[in-house]
């Protein structure tokens, strides 16, 4: 890939692409490069120059799309978490009707998305940690969203809203799934992902059976 296409007059098509399409094409190439660089060598070890080298672009095109390296990481994180959420929600919609089966399907989709490309897992679970206060807020928001998703699933089996204790339980188990995947990465991915799904599904079932508010579900 070269950056010659950017040097054409504004508004003119080149290789069938409009100027806006060429900008989007370069942005996509940079995000693909970021996934490769940050997901293999790490965010701290990756420079703008390295990103552009992988993408086949000069550095001025990096700043066409991103303010700085952290902005690129944030965009990659947002894109990856959106793909993860889409995969998980699609699995939840097609599973069931048993709530345990729904949760297992969601876990399989969630874990599968991250384990089928460990670069995604590394970026989402390791490389974004501690980068900045902004990234920590973004990361916490994603974890909170999944805790609310679990709470919403469990609430469907009840006539009354979940109490605060059960909501905190959801935060706890989502954090546990997150750390299990971190452990999988740090242990050189030796555990079969199917075993990760089985363990997590068992934990979810055990929690639901022992939480007083959930154990009495009809």
PDB file of C-alpha atoms in Angstrom:
ATOM      1  CA  UNK A   1       0.000   0.000   0.000  1.00  0.00           C
ATOM      2  CA  UNK A   2       1.304   3.483  -0.832  1.00  0.00           C
ATOM      3  CA  UNK A   3       0.187   6.989   0.037  1.00  0.00           C
ATOM      4  CA  UNK A   4       0.214   8.285  -3.544  1.00  0.00           C
ATOM      5  CA  UNK A   5      -3.574   8.280  -3.615  1.00  0.00           C
ATOM      6  CA  UNK A   6      -3.632  11.119  -1.077  1.00  0.00           C
ATOM      7  CA  UNK A   7      -1.755  13.488  -3.373  1.00  0.00           C
ATOM      8  CA  UNK A   8      -4.597  13.945  -5.852  1.00  0.00           C
ATOM      9  CA  UNK A   9      -6.771  17.082  -6.100  1.00  0.00           C
ATOM     10  CA  UNK A  10      -9.546  17.277  -3.513  1.00  0.00           C
ATOM     11  CA  UNK A  11     -12.782  15.714  -4.694  1.00  0.00           C
ATOM     12  CA  UNK A  12     -11.180  13.668  -7.459  1.00  0.00           C
ATOM     13  CA  UNK A  13     -11.641   9.922  -7.530  1.00  0.00           C
ATOM     14  CA  UNK A  14      -8.523   7.790  -7.663  1.00  0.00           C
ATOM     15  CA  UNK A  15      -8.647   4.028  -8.055  1.00  0.00           C
ATOM     16  CA  UNK A  16     -12.411   4.304  -7.691  1.00  0.00           C
ATOM     17  CA  UNK A  17     -12.255   6.010  -4.277  1.00  0.00           C
ATOM     18  CA  UNK A  18     -13.377   9.483  -3.224  1.00  0.00           C
ATOM     19  CA  UNK A  19     -11.085  11.576  -0.980  1.00  0.00           C
ATOM     20  CA  UNK A  20     -13.191  10.606   2.068  1.00  0.00           C
ATOM     21  CA  UNK A  21     -12.944   6.951   1.149  1.00  0.00           C
ATOM     22  CA  UNK A  22      -9.180   7.214   0.796  1.00  0.00           C
ATOM     23  CA  UNK A  23      -8.915   8.795   4.238  1.00  0.00           C
ATOM     24  CA  UNK A  24     -11.023   5.988   5.707  1.00  0.00           C
ATOM     25  CA  UNK A  25      -8.893   3.418   3.885  1.00  0.00           C
ATOM     26  CA  UNK A  26      -5.723   4.862   5.414  1.00  0.00           C
ATOM     27  CA  UNK A  27      -7.329   4.989   8.859  1.00  0.00           C
ATOM     28  CA  UNK A  28      -8.317   1.331   8.577  1.00  0.00           C
ATOM     29  CA  UNK A  29      -4.767   0.417   7.530  1.00  0.00           C
ATOM     30  CA  UNK A  30      -3.393   2.249  10.561  1.00  0.00           C
ATOM     31  CA  UNK A  31      -5.787   0.489  12.926  1.00  0.00           C
ATOM     32  CA  UNK A  32      -4.835  -2.868  11.405  1.00  0.00           C
ATOM     33  CA  UNK A  33      -1.199  -1.922  11.960  1.00  0.00           C
ATOM     34  CA  UNK A  34      -1.954  -0.906  15.549  1.00  0.00           C
ATOM     35  CA  UNK A  35      -3.574  -4.267  16.243  1.00  0.00           C
ATOM     36  CA  UNK A  36      -0.469  -6.006  14.941  1.00  0.00           C
ATOM     37  CA  UNK A  37       2.040  -3.751  16.702  1.00  0.00           C
ATOM     38  CA  UNK A  38       0.302  -3.228  20.049  1.00  0.00           C
ATOM     39  CA  UNK A  39      -1.073  -6.772  20.072  1.00  0.00           C
ATOM     40  CA  UNK A  40       2.334  -8.403  19.580  1.00  0.00           C
ATOM     41  CA  UNK A  41       5.077  -6.052  20.738  1.00  0.00           C
ATOM     42  CA  UNK A  42       3.015  -3.900  23.082  1.00  0.00           C
ATOM     43  CA  UNK A  43       1.813  -0.315  23.239  1.00  0.00           C
ATOM     44  CA  UNK A  44       4.834   1.028  25.137  1.00  0.00           C
ATOM     45  CA  UNK A  45       7.231  -0.470  22.587  1.00  0.00           C
ATOM     46  CA  UNK A  46       5.324   0.776  19.537  1.00  0.00           C
ATOM     47  CA  UNK A  47       6.033   4.135  17.904  1.00  0.00           C
ATOM     48  CA  UNK A  48       4.154   6.186  15.318  1.00  0.00           C
ATOM     49  CA  UNK A  49       6.990   5.486  12.893  1.00  0.00           C
ATOM     50  CA  UNK A  50       6.590   1.734  13.371  1.00  0.00           C
ATOM     51  CA  UNK A  51       2.829   1.968  12.910  1.00  0.00           C
ATOM     52  CA  UNK A  52       3.229   3.845   9.652  1.00  0.00           C
ATOM     53  CA  UNK A  53       5.870   1.399   8.455  1.00  0.00           C
ATOM     54  CA  UNK A  54       3.496  -1.521   8.959  1.00  0.00           C
ATOM     55  CA  UNK A  55       0.640   0.390   7.303  1.00  0.00           C
ATOM     56  CA  UNK A  56       2.787   1.507   4.373  1.00  0.00           C
ATOM     57  CA  UNK A  57       2.100   5.192   5.006  1.00  0.00           C
ATOM     58  CA  UNK A  58       4.189   8.229   5.845  1.00  0.00           C
ATOM     59  CA  UNK A  59       3.770   9.780   9.278  1.00  0.00           C
ATOM     60  CA  UNK A  60       1.791  12.778   8.055  1.00  0.00           C
ATOM     61  CA  UNK A  61      -1.088  10.450   7.232  1.00  0.00           C
ATOM     62  CA  UNK A  62      -1.083   9.137  10.777  1.00  0.00           C
ATOM     63  CA  UNK A  63      -1.908  12.618  12.047  1.00  0.00           C
ATOM     64  CA  UNK A  64      -4.617  12.913   9.426  1.00  0.00           C
ATOM     65  CA  UNK A  65      -6.628  10.415  11.498  1.00  0.00           C
ATOM     66  CA  UNK A  66      -5.191  10.507  15.024  1.00  0.00           C
ATOM     67  CA  UNK A  67      -4.010  13.213  17.378  1.00  0.00           C
ATOM     68  CA  UNK A  68      -1.346  10.984  18.889  1.00  0.00           C
ATOM     69  CA  UNK A  69      -0.478   7.370  19.643  1.00  0.00           C
ATOM     70  CA  UNK A  70      -2.927   7.166  22.546  1.00  0.00           C
ATOM     71  CA  UNK A  71      -5.757   8.351  20.305  1.00  0.00           C
ATOM     72  CA  UNK A  72      -4.908   5.504  17.937  1.00  0.00           C
ATOM     73  CA  UNK A  73      -4.942   3.022  20.823  1.00  0.00           C
ATOM     74  CA  UNK A  74      -8.297   4.398  21.997  1.00  0.00           C
ATOM     75  CA  UNK A  75      -9.781   4.026  18.507  1.00  0.00           C
ATOM     76  CA  UNK A  76      -8.488   0.458  18.286  1.00  0.00           C
ATOM     77  CA  UNK A  77      -9.905  -0.310  21.732  1.00  0.00           C
ATOM     78  CA  UNK A  78     -13.295   1.115  20.765  1.00  0.00           C
ATOM     79  CA  UNK A  79     -13.345  -0.838  17.503  1.00  0.00           C
ATOM     80  CA  UNK A  80     -12.356  -4.079  19.239  1.00  0.00           C
ATOM     81  CA  UNK A  81     -14.842  -3.704  22.089  1.00  0.00           C
ATOM     82  CA  UNK A  82     -17.606  -2.929  19.579  1.00  0.00           C
ATOM     83  CA  UNK A  83     -16.827  -6.141  17.698  1.00  0.00           C
ATOM     84  CA  UNK A  84     -16.762  -8.070  20.961  1.00  0.00           C
ATOM     85  CA  UNK A  85     -20.108  -6.675  22.056  1.00  0.00           C
ATOM     86  CA  UNK A  86     -21.720  -7.354  18.678  1.00  0.00           C
ATOM     87  CA  UNK A  87     -20.536 -10.978  18.761  1.00  0.00           C
ATOM     88  CA  UNK A  88     -21.738 -11.447  22.343  1.00  0.00           C
ATOM     89  CA  UNK A  89     -25.157  -9.889  21.797  1.00  0.00           C
ATOM     90  CA  UNK A  90     -25.709 -11.919  18.628  1.00  0.00           C
ATOM     91  CA  UNK A  91     -25.032 -15.105  20.613  1.00  0.00           C
ATOM     92  CA  UNK A  92     -27.408 -14.053  23.371  1.00  0.00           C
ATOM     93  CA  UNK A  93     -30.196 -13.365  20.869  1.00  0.00           C
ATOM     94  CA  UNK A  94     -29.956 -16.796  19.254  1.00  0.00           C
ATOM     95  CA  UNK A  95     -29.559 -18.880  22.433  1.00  0.00           C
ATOM     96  CA  UNK A  96     -32.115 -20.084  24.875  1.00  0.00           C
ATOM     97  CA  UNK A  97     -34.702 -20.214  26.158  1.00  0.00           C
ATOM     98  CA  UNK A  98     -32.970 -21.551  29.285  1.00  0.00           C
ATOM     99  CA  UNK A  99     -31.129 -18.721  31.055  1.00  0.00           C
ATOM    100  CA  UNK A 100     -28.137 -20.914  31.809  1.00  0.00           C
ATOM    101  CA  UNK A 101     -27.814 -21.753  28.116  1.00  0.00           C
ATOM    102  CA  UNK A 102     -28.086 -18.068  27.226  1.00  0.00           C
ATOM    103  CA  UNK A 103     -25.270 -17.152  29.600  1.00  0.00           C
ATOM    104  CA  UNK A 104     -23.074 -20.003  28.363  1.00  0.00           C
ATOM    105  CA  UNK A 105     -23.620 -18.911  24.754  1.00  0.00           C
ATOM    106  CA  UNK A 106     -22.692 -15.347  25.650  1.00  0.00           C
ATOM    107  CA  UNK A 107     -19.548 -16.504  27.424  1.00  0.00           C
ATOM    108  CA  UNK A 108     -18.557 -18.711  24.485  1.00  0.00           C
ATOM    109  CA  UNK A 109     -18.936 -15.772  22.092  1.00  0.00           C
ATOM    110  CA  UNK A 110     -17.086 -13.374  24.404  1.00  0.00           C
ATOM    111  CA  UNK A 111     -14.181 -15.700  25.097  1.00  0.00           C
ATOM    112  CA  UNK A 112     -14.088 -16.952  21.502  1.00  0.00           C
ATOM    113  CA  UNK A 113     -13.760 -13.446  20.076  1.00  0.00           C
ATOM    114  CA  UNK A 114     -10.725 -12.739  22.250  1.00  0.00           C
ATOM    115  CA  UNK A 115      -9.012 -16.115  22.066  1.00  0.00           C
ATOM    116  CA  UNK A 116      -9.344 -16.610  18.297  1.00  0.00           C
ATOM    117  CA  UNK A 117      -7.051 -13.592  17.836  1.00  0.00           C
ATOM    118  CA  UNK A 118      -4.878 -13.149  20.957  1.00  0.00           C
ATOM    119  CA  UNK A 119      -3.845  -9.702  19.713  1.00  0.00           C
ATOM    120  CA  UNK A 120      -7.360  -8.520  20.526  1.00  0.00           C
ATOM    121  CA  UNK A 121      -7.101  -9.948  24.031  1.00  0.00           C
ATOM    122  CA  UNK A 122      -3.705  -8.361  24.627  1.00  0.00           C
ATOM    123  CA  UNK A 123      -4.847  -4.921  23.510  1.00  0.00           C
ATOM    124  CA  UNK A 124      -8.130  -5.058  25.448  1.00  0.00           C
ATOM    125  CA  UNK A 125      -6.917  -6.700  28.643  1.00  0.00           C
ATOM    126  CA  UNK A 126      -3.281  -5.663  29.030  1.00  0.00           C
ATOM    127  CA  UNK A 127      -2.041  -2.862  26.796  1.00  0.00           C
ATOM    128  CA  UNK A 128      -4.722  -0.305  27.690  1.00  0.00           C
ATOM    129  CA  UNK A 129      -4.225  -0.729  31.443  1.00  0.00           C
ATOM    130  CA  UNK A 130      -2.681   2.291  33.126  1.00  0.00           C
ATOM    131  CA  UNK A 131      -2.041   4.236  29.916  1.00  0.00           C
ATOM    132  CA  UNK A 132      -3.864   7.335  31.156  1.00  0.00           C
ATOM    133  CA  UNK A 133      -6.832   8.426  33.250  1.00  0.00           C
ATOM    134  CA  UNK A 134      -8.861   8.726  30.047  1.00  0.00           C
ATOM    135  CA  UNK A 135      -8.108   5.164  29.017  1.00  0.00           C
ATOM    136  CA  UNK A 136      -8.849   3.862  32.504  1.00  0.00           C
ATOM    137  CA  UNK A 137     -12.263   5.558  32.401  1.00  0.00           C
ATOM    138  CA  UNK A 138     -12.916   3.978  28.998  1.00  0.00           C
ATOM    139  CA  UNK A 139     -11.821   0.547  30.233  1.00  0.00           C
ATOM    140  CA  UNK A 140     -13.895   0.774  33.408  1.00  0.00           C
ATOM    141  CA  UNK A 141     -16.908   1.779  31.336  1.00  0.00           C
ATOM    142  CA  UNK A 142     -16.629  -1.377  29.248  1.00  0.00           C
ATOM    143  CA  UNK A 143     -16.388  -3.601  32.336  1.00  0.00           C
ATOM    144  CA  UNK A 144     -19.366  -1.808  33.876  1.00  0.00           C
ATOM    145  CA  UNK A 145     -21.378  -2.304  30.674  1.00  0.00           C
ATOM    146  CA  UNK A 146     -20.797  -6.062  30.818  1.00  0.00           C
ATOM    147  CA  UNK A 147     -21.726  -6.179  34.491  1.00  0.00           C
ATOM    148  CA  UNK A 148     -24.985  -4.417  33.626  1.00  0.00           C
ATOM    149  CA  UNK A 149     -25.539  -6.838  30.757  1.00  0.00           C
ATOM    150  CA  UNK A 150     -25.241  -9.795  33.131  1.00  0.00           C
ATOM    151  CA  UNK A 151     -27.476  -8.085  35.674  1.00  0.00           C
ATOM    152  CA  UNK A 152     -30.048  -7.475  32.962  1.00  0.00           C
ATOM    153  CA  UNK A 153     -30.034 -11.141  31.964  1.00  0.00           C
ATOM    154  CA  UNK A 154     -30.485 -12.287  35.536  1.00  0.00           C
ATOM    155  CA  UNK A 155     -33.185  -9.681  36.135  1.00  0.00           C
ATOM    156  CA  UNK A 156     -35.294 -11.182  33.336  1.00  0.00           C
ATOM    157  CA  UNK A 157     -35.901 -14.211  35.574  1.00  0.00           C
ATOM    158  CA  UNK A 158     -37.287 -12.053  38.394  1.00  0.00           C
ATOM    159  CA  UNK A 159     -40.443 -10.074  38.952  1.00  0.00           C
ATOM    160  CA  UNK A 160     -38.497  -7.461  40.944  1.00  0.00           C
ATOM    161  CA  UNK A 161     -35.319  -5.520  40.029  1.00  0.00           C
ATOM    162  CA  UNK A 162     -32.047  -6.970  41.255  1.00  0.00           C
ATOM    163  CA  UNK A 163     -30.926  -5.664  44.642  1.00  0.00           C
ATOM    164  CA  UNK A 164     -27.644  -3.761  44.917  1.00  0.00           C
ATOM    165  CA  UNK A 165     -25.835  -6.769  46.381  1.00  0.00           C
ATOM    166  CA  UNK A 166     -26.605  -8.803  43.258  1.00  0.00           C
ATOM    167  CA  UNK A 167     -25.469  -5.962  41.014  1.00  0.00           C
ATOM    168  CA  UNK A 168     -22.142  -5.930  42.855  1.00  0.00           C
ATOM    169  CA  UNK A 169     -21.965  -9.691  42.392  1.00  0.00           C
ATOM    170  CA  UNK A 170     -22.231  -9.114  38.637  1.00  0.00           C
ATOM    171  CA  UNK A 171     -19.345  -6.637  38.782  1.00  0.00           C
ATOM    172  CA  UNK A 172     -17.300  -9.238  40.660  1.00  0.00           C
ATOM    173  CA  UNK A 173     -17.817 -12.107  38.246  1.00  0.00           C
ATOM    174  CA  UNK A 174     -17.241  -9.953  35.158  1.00  0.00           C
ATOM    175  CA  UNK A 175     -13.941  -8.906  36.713  1.00  0.00           C
ATOM    176  CA  UNK A 176     -13.171 -12.574  37.281  1.00  0.00           C
ATOM    177  CA  UNK A 177     -13.738 -13.455  33.625  1.00  0.00           C
ATOM    178  CA  UNK A 178     -11.515 -10.535  32.649  1.00  0.00           C
ATOM    179  CA  UNK A 179      -8.683 -11.722  34.881  1.00  0.00           C
ATOM    180  CA  UNK A 180      -9.033 -15.348  33.786  1.00  0.00           C
ATOM    181  CA  UNK A 181      -8.323 -14.202  30.235  1.00  0.00           C
ATOM    182  CA  UNK A 182      -5.356 -12.154  31.431  1.00  0.00           C
ATOM    183  CA  UNK A 183      -4.031 -15.292  33.121  1.00  0.00           C
ATOM    184  CA  UNK A 184      -4.583 -17.244  29.879  1.00  0.00           C
ATOM    185  CA  UNK A 185      -2.478 -14.694  28.014  1.00  0.00           C
ATOM    186  CA  UNK A 186       0.281 -14.570  30.613  1.00  0.00           C
ATOM    187  CA  UNK A 187       0.381 -18.386  30.750  1.00  0.00           C
ATOM    188  CA  UNK A 188       1.217 -18.479  27.020  1.00  0.00           C
ATOM    189  CA  UNK A 189      -2.333 -19.511  26.087  1.00  0.00           C
ATOM    190  CA  UNK A 190      -1.877 -23.121  27.154  1.00  0.00           C
ATOM    191  CA  UNK A 191      -5.489 -23.640  28.278  1.00  0.00           C
ATOM    192  CA  UNK A 192      -8.076 -24.652  25.717  1.00  0.00           C
ATOM    193  CA  UNK A 193     -10.616 -21.807  25.319  1.00  0.00           C
ATOM    194  CA  UNK A 194     -13.446 -24.341  25.660  1.00  0.00           C
ATOM    195  CA  UNK A 195     -12.191 -25.042  29.172  1.00  0.00           C
ATOM    196  CA  UNK A 196     -12.269 -21.318  29.937  1.00  0.00           C
ATOM    197  CA  UNK A 197     -15.901 -21.185  28.832  1.00  0.00           C
ATOM    198  CA  UNK A 198     -16.749 -24.224  30.957  1.00  0.00           C
ATOM    199  CA  UNK A 199     -15.097 -22.774  34.057  1.00  0.00           C
ATOM    200  CA  UNK A 200     -16.803 -19.403  33.643  1.00  0.00           C
ATOM    201  CA  UNK A 201     -20.204 -20.982  33.000  1.00  0.00           C
ATOM    202  CA  UNK A 202     -19.777 -23.041  36.167  1.00  0.00           C
ATOM    203  CA  UNK A 203     -18.930 -19.947  38.194  1.00  0.00           C
ATOM    204  CA  UNK A 204     -21.941 -18.082  36.846  1.00  0.00           C
ATOM    205  CA  UNK A 205     -24.217 -21.019  37.667  1.00  0.00           C
ATOM    206  CA  UNK A 206     -22.781 -21.387  41.168  1.00  0.00           C
ATOM    207  CA  UNK A 207     -23.172 -17.689  41.905  1.00  0.00           C
ATOM    208  CA  UNK A 208     -26.734 -17.695  40.658  1.00  0.00           C
ATOM    209  CA  UNK A 209     -27.518 -20.727  42.815  1.00  0.00           C
ATOM    210  CA  UNK A 210     -26.068 -19.214  45.991  1.00  0.00           C
ATOM    211  CA  UNK A 211     -27.029 -15.522  45.721  1.00  0.00           C
ATOM    212  CA  UNK A 212     -30.243 -15.252  47.817  1.00  0.00           C
ATOM    213  CA  UNK A 213     -31.877 -12.887  45.346  1.00  0.00           C
ATOM    214  CA  UNK A 214     -31.089 -15.153  42.390  1.00  0.00           C
ATOM    215  CA  UNK A 215     -31.528 -18.562  44.005  1.00  0.00           C
ATOM    216  CA  UNK A 216     -35.228 -17.864  44.441  1.00  0.00           C
ATOM    217  CA  UNK A 217     -35.805 -17.076  40.782  1.00  0.00           C
ATOM    218  CA  UNK A 218     -38.776 -18.959  39.342  1.00  0.00           C
TER     219      UNK A 218
END
